[in-house]
Amino acid sequence: MAEQQAIPWALVVAATTAAVAVAALNASLRGVCRSPLEAVSLTARIAAAVAWTFVRYVARGFRPEFPKWTLRFELLRAAIRTVNELYGDRMVQDAQHARVIRAQSEAVGSILGWFYCRWYCKGMEPVNFNGLEHLWLRPKDPKKTEAKRLVVMYEHGGAFSLLSPRFYSFFCASLAASIERELGRRGSSAQVEIFLANYHKTPEFCFPTQPKEIIAAYKHLLDHEGLSPNQIILAGDSAGGGLVMSTLLRLRDDKPNRLPLAAIVCSPFVDMSESIDPASARSCILTRSIAKAARLVYHPTCSDRSTWAGASAVHCNLSGLPPVFIQAATLDYLYQDSVRLAEKAKADGVEDWELDVNEGVSHVFSLFPSWVLPYGQVGVEKMAAFAAKQFIKS
């Protein structure tokens, strides 16, 4: 009799556990999925993609697909690409989903940033203006007041729609520390700070809102922080790299005497034309669907070339800009954006830009922590070397 009564209770416990698991899964995937069924289906697809990736890894003799990859990165890439292929356009074009992803990225970034800032002895200081939270990363132990400040103003990526400055705090803490080391190696020093500038996202706001807000943030540094332009380096990745270029073009045309010392762009999104998918893009975390959606929501009239303006830097006159470091990856969906940007600069008579081509790595590879992709730190150190060189020359 006791055994007969135990069976229903076991079923109740199992059903309750399953319901809680599905609810938790649905909550964690709210930025992508519209129903619990979609969440379960997506989880199954991710699991299948990850499993197949591992099987192929074993079949290759426990070697990653590309020499600079690791198993951790390969599994993560499989998961990210699966999500982007299925729902990339939805994440970018649907404001409700985009807002959830932003909030999730802020939470994750706050946790990661706290650990990395402690490791690199940095402090996170939020500052609010223009209705947005921006973020300072400063040394916990500031140098003497006479030490010259070097500020990297960073514009984050995320298809103009996703992610938040806090999500980049761990990467920027590493970048600041690398610049400090590089300056020391070259016999110089500075108080290196990172200012993570925020901007209103698509699809709620479109071009030219974002570059205007980045210029406002730049002016904030000049007017309220007492910085001179030669103490500031603009930097950004992907969509943020595109915003860096738009900002430089606007400053050159309006106030050329306020152009920053230099700029760094990683896998920049700088071409509004829709190009043919490169064969190497199959190995990238970025997919056609998310790139196309990003282009449409950022610049709704992108089909009309006459409206591109500074949103498509590869089609602009690039003369008169400060030195720019372009970090490119051959497996990046946006690889040709970087190549064309460098070629256009050369055609416009620019001689102090650098194109850093990295073989066998994907979109924004430098942003991946070294415990996921060790080669990512190589990318960070290359950025740091450029920043230190420009600062010392100034």
Coordinates of C-alpha atoms in Angstrom, one line a residue, residues 7-392:
I7 CA 4.5 6.3 -6.9
P8 CA 2.2 9.3 -7.3
W9 CA 4.4 11.4 -5.0
A10 CA 7.4 10.5 -7.2
L11 CA 5.5 11.6 -10.3
V12 CA 4.5 14.9 -8.6
V13 CA 8.1 15.6 -7.6
A14 CA 9.4 14.7 -11.1
A15 CA 6.7 16.9 -12.7
T16 CA 7.4 19.8 -10.4
T17 CA 11.2 19.6 -11.0
A18 CA 10.6 19.5 -14.7
A19 CA 8.3 22.5 -14.5
V20 CA 10.8 24.5 -12.4
A21 CA 13.6 23.6 -14.8
V22 CA 11.6 24.7 -17.9
A23 CA 10.6 27.9 -16.1
A24 CA 14.2 28.6 -15.2
L25 CA 15.3 27.8 -18.8
N26 CA 12.6 30.1 -20.2
A27 CA 13.6 32.9 -17.9
S28 CA 17.3 32.6 -18.8
L29 CA 16.5 32.6 -22.6
R30 CA 13.8 35.4 -22.5
G31 CA 16.1 37.5 -24.6
V32 CA 15.9 35.0 -27.4
C33 CA 12.8 32.8 -27.0
R34 CA 9.1 33.7 -26.9
S35 CA 7.8 30.6 -25.2
P36 CA 8.9 27.7 -22.9
L37 CA 8.6 25.4 -25.9
E38 CA 11.1 27.5 -27.9
A39 CA 13.4 27.6 -24.9
V40 CA 13.4 23.8 -24.7
S41 CA 13.9 23.5 -28.5
L42 CA 16.8 26.0 -28.5
T43 CA 18.5 24.2 -25.6
A44 CA 18.2 20.9 -27.5
R45 CA 19.7 22.5 -30.6
I46 CA 22.6 24.1 -28.6
A47 CA 23.3 20.7 -26.9
A48 CA 23.3 19.0 -30.3
A49 CA 25.7 21.6 -31.8
V50 CA 28.0 21.4 -28.8
A51 CA 28.0 17.6 -28.8
W52 CA 28.7 17.5 -32.6
T53 CA 31.5 20.0 -32.1
F54 CA 33.1 17.8 -29.4
V55 CA 32.7 14.6 -31.6
R56 CA 34.6 16.4 -34.4
Y57 CA 37.2 17.5 -31.9
V58 CA 37.8 13.9 -30.9
A59 CA 37.8 12.7 -34.5
R60 CA 40.6 15.2 -35.3
G61 CA 42.7 13.6 -32.6
F62 CA 41.7 16.0 -29.8
R63 CA 42.8 19.0 -31.8
P64 CA 40.8 22.2 -32.4
E65 CA 39.6 23.2 -35.8
F66 CA 42.1 26.0 -36.0
P67 CA 45.5 26.1 -34.3
K68 CA 44.8 29.2 -32.3
W69 CA 41.5 27.9 -31.0
T70 CA 40.9 25.9 -27.8
L71 CA 38.2 23.3 -27.1
R72 CA 36.5 25.8 -24.7
F73 CA 36.3 28.4 -27.4
E74 CA 35.1 25.9 -30.0
L75 CA 32.3 24.8 -27.8
L76 CA 31.3 28.3 -26.9
R77 CA 31.4 29.3 -30.6
A78 CA 29.1 26.5 -31.5
A79 CA 26.6 27.6 -28.9
I80 CA 26.7 31.3 -29.8
R81 CA 26.5 30.6 -33.5
T82 CA 23.5 28.3 -33.1
V83 CA 21.6 31.1 -31.2
N84 CA 22.6 33.8 -33.7
E85 CA 21.7 31.7 -36.8
L86 CA 18.2 30.9 -35.4
Y87 CA 17.3 34.2 -33.6
G88 CA 19.9 36.8 -34.5
D89 CA 17.5 39.0 -36.4
R90 CA 14.9 38.8 -33.6
M91 CA 17.4 39.7 -30.9
V92 CA 18.4 42.9 -32.7
Q93 CA 15.0 43.9 -34.2
D94 CA 12.7 43.2 -31.3
A95 CA 13.0 45.9 -28.6
Q96 CA 11.6 43.6 -25.9
H97 CA 14.1 40.9 -26.5
A98 CA 17.0 43.4 -26.9
R99 CA 16.2 45.0 -23.5
V100 CA 16.3 41.6 -21.8
I101 CA 19.7 40.8 -23.3
R102 CA 21.0 44.2 -22.3
A103 CA 19.9 43.6 -18.7
Q104 CA 21.4 40.1 -18.7
S105 CA 24.7 41.4 -20.1
E106 CA 24.8 44.1 -17.4
A107 CA 24.3 41.6 -14.6
V108 CA 27.0 39.2 -16.0
G109 CA 29.3 42.1 -16.7
S110 CA 29.0 43.4 -13.2
I111 CA 30.0 40.1 -11.8
L112 CA 32.9 39.5 -14.2
G113 CA 34.0 43.1 -13.9
W114 CA 34.2 42.9 -10.2
F115 CA 36.6 40.0 -10.3
Y116 CA 38.7 41.4 -13.0
C117 CA 38.9 44.8 -11.4
R118 CA 40.0 43.3 -8.2
W119 CA 42.6 41.3 -10.0
Y120 CA 44.0 44.4 -11.9
C121 CA 43.5 46.8 -8.9
K122 CA 40.9 48.9 -10.7
G123 CA 37.7 50.5 -9.4
M124 CA 34.4 50.7 -11.2
E125 CA 32.7 54.1 -11.0
P126 CA 29.4 54.7 -12.7
V127 CA 28.6 58.2 -13.9
N128 CA 25.2 59.3 -15.2
F129 CA 24.5 61.9 -17.9
N130 CA 22.3 62.1 -21.0
G131 CA 19.9 59.7 -19.4
L132 CA 22.5 56.9 -19.5
E133 CA 25.0 55.1 -17.2
H134 CA 28.6 55.4 -18.3
L135 CA 31.4 53.6 -16.5
W136 CA 34.9 54.7 -15.3
L137 CA 37.6 52.1 -14.7
R138 CA 40.3 53.8 -12.7
P139 CA 43.3 52.7 -10.7
K140 CA 42.4 52.0 -7.0
D141 CA 45.8 53.4 -6.2
P142 CA 46.0 56.6 -8.3
K143 CA 49.4 57.9 -9.3
K144 CA 50.6 61.3 -8.0
T145 CA 48.5 64.2 -9.3
E146 CA 51.4 65.3 -11.6
A147 CA 51.2 62.0 -13.5
K148 CA 49.7 62.5 -16.9
R149 CA 46.4 60.8 -17.6
L150 CA 45.7 58.6 -20.6
V151 CA 42.1 57.9 -21.1
V152 CA 40.8 55.2 -23.5
M153 CA 37.2 56.1 -24.3
Y154 CA 35.6 52.7 -25.2
E155 CA 32.4 52.2 -27.3
H156 CA 31.1 48.7 -26.9
G157 CA 29.7 46.5 -29.7
G158 CA 26.6 44.4 -29.8
A159 CA 25.0 45.1 -33.2
F160 CA 24.0 48.6 -32.0
S161 CA 21.2 46.9 -30.0
L162 CA 22.6 44.5 -27.4
L163 CA 25.0 44.4 -24.5
S164 CA 26.0 47.2 -22.1
P165 CA 29.2 49.0 -21.0
R166 CA 29.4 46.8 -17.8
F167 CA 29.7 43.7 -20.0
Y168 CA 33.0 45.0 -21.3
S169 CA 34.4 46.0 -17.9
F170 CA 36.5 42.7 -17.6
F171 CA 38.0 43.2 -21.0
C172 CA 38.7 46.9 -20.5
A173 CA 40.4 46.2 -17.1
S174 CA 42.7 43.8 -18.9
L175 CA 43.4 46.4 -21.7
A176 CA 44.2 49.1 -19.1
A177 CA 46.7 46.8 -17.3
S178 CA 48.3 45.9 -20.6
I179 CA 48.8 49.5 -21.6
E180 CA 50.4 50.2 -18.2
R181 CA 52.8 47.3 -18.7
E182 CA 53.6 48.4 -22.2
L183 CA 54.3 52.0 -21.1
G184 CA 56.6 50.6 -18.3
R185 CA 58.4 48.4 -20.8
R186 CA 59.1 51.5 -22.9
G187 CA 60.4 53.5 -20.0
S188 CA 57.3 55.6 -19.6
S189 CA 54.3 55.8 -17.3
A190 CA 50.8 57.3 -17.0
Q191 CA 47.6 57.0 -15.1
V192 CA 45.6 54.8 -17.5
E193 CA 41.9 55.0 -17.2
I194 CA 39.0 53.6 -19.3
F195 CA 35.8 55.5 -19.9
L196 CA 33.1 53.1 -21.1
A197 CA 30.8 55.4 -23.0
N198 CA 27.1 54.4 -23.3
Y199 CA 24.6 55.2 -26.1
H200 CA 20.9 54.7 -26.7
K201 CA 20.4 51.4 -28.6
T202 CA 18.5 50.3 -31.6
P203 CA 15.8 49.5 -32.4
E204 CA 14.4 52.2 -30.1
F205 CA 16.9 54.8 -31.5
C206 CA 18.6 54.8 -34.9
F207 CA 21.4 56.7 -36.7
P208 CA 22.5 59.5 -36.2
T209 CA 21.5 59.3 -32.5
Q210 CA 24.4 57.1 -31.5
P211 CA 27.4 59.0 -33.0
K212 CA 25.9 62.2 -31.6
E213 CA 25.8 60.7 -28.1
I214 CA 29.4 59.5 -28.4
I215 CA 30.5 63.0 -29.4
A216 CA 28.6 64.3 -26.3
A217 CA 30.5 61.8 -24.1
Y218 CA 33.8 62.8 -25.7
K219 CA 33.0 66.5 -25.0
H220 CA 32.2 65.5 -21.4
L221 CA 35.8 64.3 -21.0
L222 CA 37.2 67.5 -22.5
D223 CA 34.9 69.9 -20.6
H224 CA 34.4 68.2 -17.3
E225 CA 37.5 66.1 -16.8
G226 CA 40.0 68.7 -17.8
L227 CA 41.5 66.4 -20.5
S228 CA 43.1 67.6 -23.7
P229 CA 42.4 65.7 -27.0
N230 CA 46.0 64.2 -27.0
Q231 CA 45.2 62.4 -23.7
I232 CA 42.3 60.5 -25.2
I233 CA 42.3 57.4 -27.4
L234 CA 38.9 56.3 -28.9
A235 CA 38.4 52.6 -29.1
G236 CA 35.6 50.2 -29.9
D237 CA 34.7 46.8 -31.3
S238 CA 32.3 45.7 -34.0
A239 CA 29.3 48.2 -34.0
G240 CA 31.3 50.2 -31.5
G241 CA 34.2 50.3 -33.9
G242 CA 31.8 51.8 -36.5
L243 CA 30.8 54.4 -34.0
V244 CA 34.4 55.3 -33.4
M245 CA 34.9 56.0 -37.1
S246 CA 31.6 58.0 -37.3
T247 CA 32.8 60.1 -34.3
L248 CA 36.2 60.8 -35.9
L249 CA 34.6 61.9 -39.2
R250 CA 32.1 64.2 -37.4
L251 CA 34.9 65.7 -35.3
R252 CA 37.1 66.3 -38.3
D253 CA 34.4 68.0 -40.2
D254 CA 33.1 70.2 -37.2
K255 CA 36.0 70.7 -34.8
P256 CA 39.3 69.2 -36.2
N257 CA 41.3 70.8 -33.4
R258 CA 39.4 68.5 -31.0
L259 CA 40.3 65.2 -32.6
P260 CA 41.7 62.6 -30.2
L261 CA 45.3 61.3 -30.1
A262 CA 44.4 58.1 -31.9
A263 CA 41.8 55.4 -32.3
I264 CA 41.6 51.6 -32.0
V265 CA 38.9 49.5 -33.8
C266 CA 38.5 45.8 -33.5
S267 CA 36.4 44.0 -36.2
P268 CA 34.7 47.3 -37.1
F269 CA 31.2 47.4 -38.7
V270 CA 32.0 50.2 -41.2
D271 CA 30.2 49.2 -44.4
M272 CA 26.5 49.8 -45.0
S273 CA 26.5 47.9 -48.3
E274 CA 25.4 44.2 -48.2
S275 CA 28.3 42.2 -49.4
I276 CA 28.5 38.5 -50.3
D277 CA 29.1 36.2 -47.4
P278 CA 32.8 35.1 -47.3
A279 CA 33.4 31.4 -47.1
S280 CA 35.4 31.8 -43.9
A281 CA 32.4 33.3 -42.2
R282 CA 31.0 29.8 -41.4
S283 CA 33.6 29.7 -38.5
C284 CA 32.6 33.0 -37.1
I285 CA 30.3 33.7 -34.1
L286 CA 28.7 36.5 -36.1
T287 CA 26.1 35.4 -38.7
R288 CA 24.5 37.0 -41.8
S289 CA 21.1 37.3 -40.1
I290 CA 22.4 39.3 -37.2
A291 CA 24.6 41.5 -39.4
K292 CA 21.8 42.3 -41.8
A293 CA 19.3 43.0 -38.9
A294 CA 21.9 45.3 -37.3
R295 CA 22.3 47.3 -40.5
L296 CA 18.6 47.7 -41.0
V297 CA 17.7 48.8 -37.5
Y298 CA 20.7 51.1 -37.2
H299 CA 20.2 52.8 -40.5
P300 CA 16.6 52.3 -41.8
T301 CA 17.4 53.9 -45.1
C302 CA 20.6 52.0 -45.7
S303 CA 19.3 50.9 -49.1
D304 CA 19.7 54.6 -50.1
R305 CA 23.5 55.2 -50.4
S306 CA 23.0 59.0 -50.4
T307 CA 21.9 58.7 -46.7
W308 CA 24.9 56.7 -45.4
A309 CA 27.0 59.7 -44.3
G310 CA 29.5 58.7 -41.6
A311 CA 27.7 55.4 -40.9
S312 CA 29.7 53.8 -43.7
A313 CA 33.2 54.9 -43.2
V314 CA 34.7 52.8 -46.0
H315 CA 32.8 55.1 -48.4
C316 CA 34.0 58.4 -46.8
N317 CA 37.1 60.5 -47.3
L318 CA 39.4 59.3 -44.5
S319 CA 42.1 62.0 -44.8
G320 CA 42.7 64.3 -41.9
L321 CA 42.0 61.7 -39.2
P322 CA 44.4 60.7 -36.4
P323 CA 46.3 57.4 -36.4
V324 CA 44.0 54.4 -36.4
F325 CA 44.8 50.8 -35.4
I326 CA 42.5 48.3 -37.2
Q327 CA 42.5 44.8 -35.7
A328 CA 41.1 42.3 -38.2
A329 CA 40.5 38.5 -38.1
T330 CA 40.5 36.3 -41.2
L331 CA 37.6 34.2 -39.9
D332 CA 35.5 37.2 -39.2
Y333 CA 32.2 37.8 -41.1
L334 CA 33.3 41.5 -41.1
Y335 CA 36.9 40.8 -42.2
Q336 CA 36.5 42.7 -45.5
D337 CA 35.2 45.7 -43.6
S338 CA 38.6 46.0 -42.0
V339 CA 40.5 45.4 -45.2
R340 CA 38.4 47.9 -47.2
L341 CA 38.8 50.5 -44.4
A342 CA 42.5 50.2 -44.5
E343 CA 42.6 50.3 -48.3
K344 CA 40.4 53.4 -48.4
A345 CA 42.6 55.2 -46.0
K346 CA 45.7 54.4 -48.1
A347 CA 43.9 55.6 -51.2
D348 CA 43.1 58.8 -49.4
G349 CA 46.8 59.4 -48.7
V350 CA 46.8 58.3 -45.1
E351 CA 50.1 56.8 -44.0
D352 CA 49.9 56.4 -40.2
W353 CA 47.2 53.8 -39.9
E354 CA 48.0 50.2 -39.0
L355 CA 46.1 47.1 -40.2
D356 CA 46.7 44.1 -37.9
V357 CA 45.5 40.9 -39.6
N358 CA 45.2 37.9 -37.4
E359 CA 45.0 34.5 -39.1
G360 CA 42.6 31.8 -38.0
V361 CA 40.5 33.7 -35.4
S362 CA 37.0 35.0 -35.3
H363 CA 35.0 38.2 -34.8
V364 CA 36.2 40.4 -31.8
F365 CA 38.6 37.6 -30.7
S366 CA 40.5 39.9 -28.4
L367 CA 37.4 40.2 -26.1
F368 CA 37.5 36.6 -25.1
P369 CA 39.1 35.9 -21.8
S370 CA 42.5 34.1 -22.0
W371 CA 41.1 31.1 -20.2
V372 CA 38.7 30.7 -23.1
L373 CA 41.0 31.8 -26.0
P374 CA 44.6 32.4 -25.0
Y375 CA 45.3 34.2 -28.3
G376 CA 42.8 36.8 -27.3
Q377 CA 45.4 38.2 -24.9
V378 CA 47.8 38.6 -27.9
G379 CA 45.2 40.9 -29.5
V380 CA 44.9 42.9 -26.3
E381 CA 48.7 43.3 -26.1
K382 CA 48.8 44.5 -29.7
M383 CA 46.2 47.2 -28.9
A384 CA 48.1 48.2 -25.8
A385 CA 51.4 48.5 -27.8
F386 CA 49.7 50.8 -30.3
A387 CA 48.2 52.9 -27.5
A388 CA 51.5 53.2 -25.6
K389 CA 53.4 54.1 -28.8
Q390 CA 51.0 56.9 -29.7
F391 CA 51.0 58.3 -26.1
I392 CA 54.8 58.4 -25.9

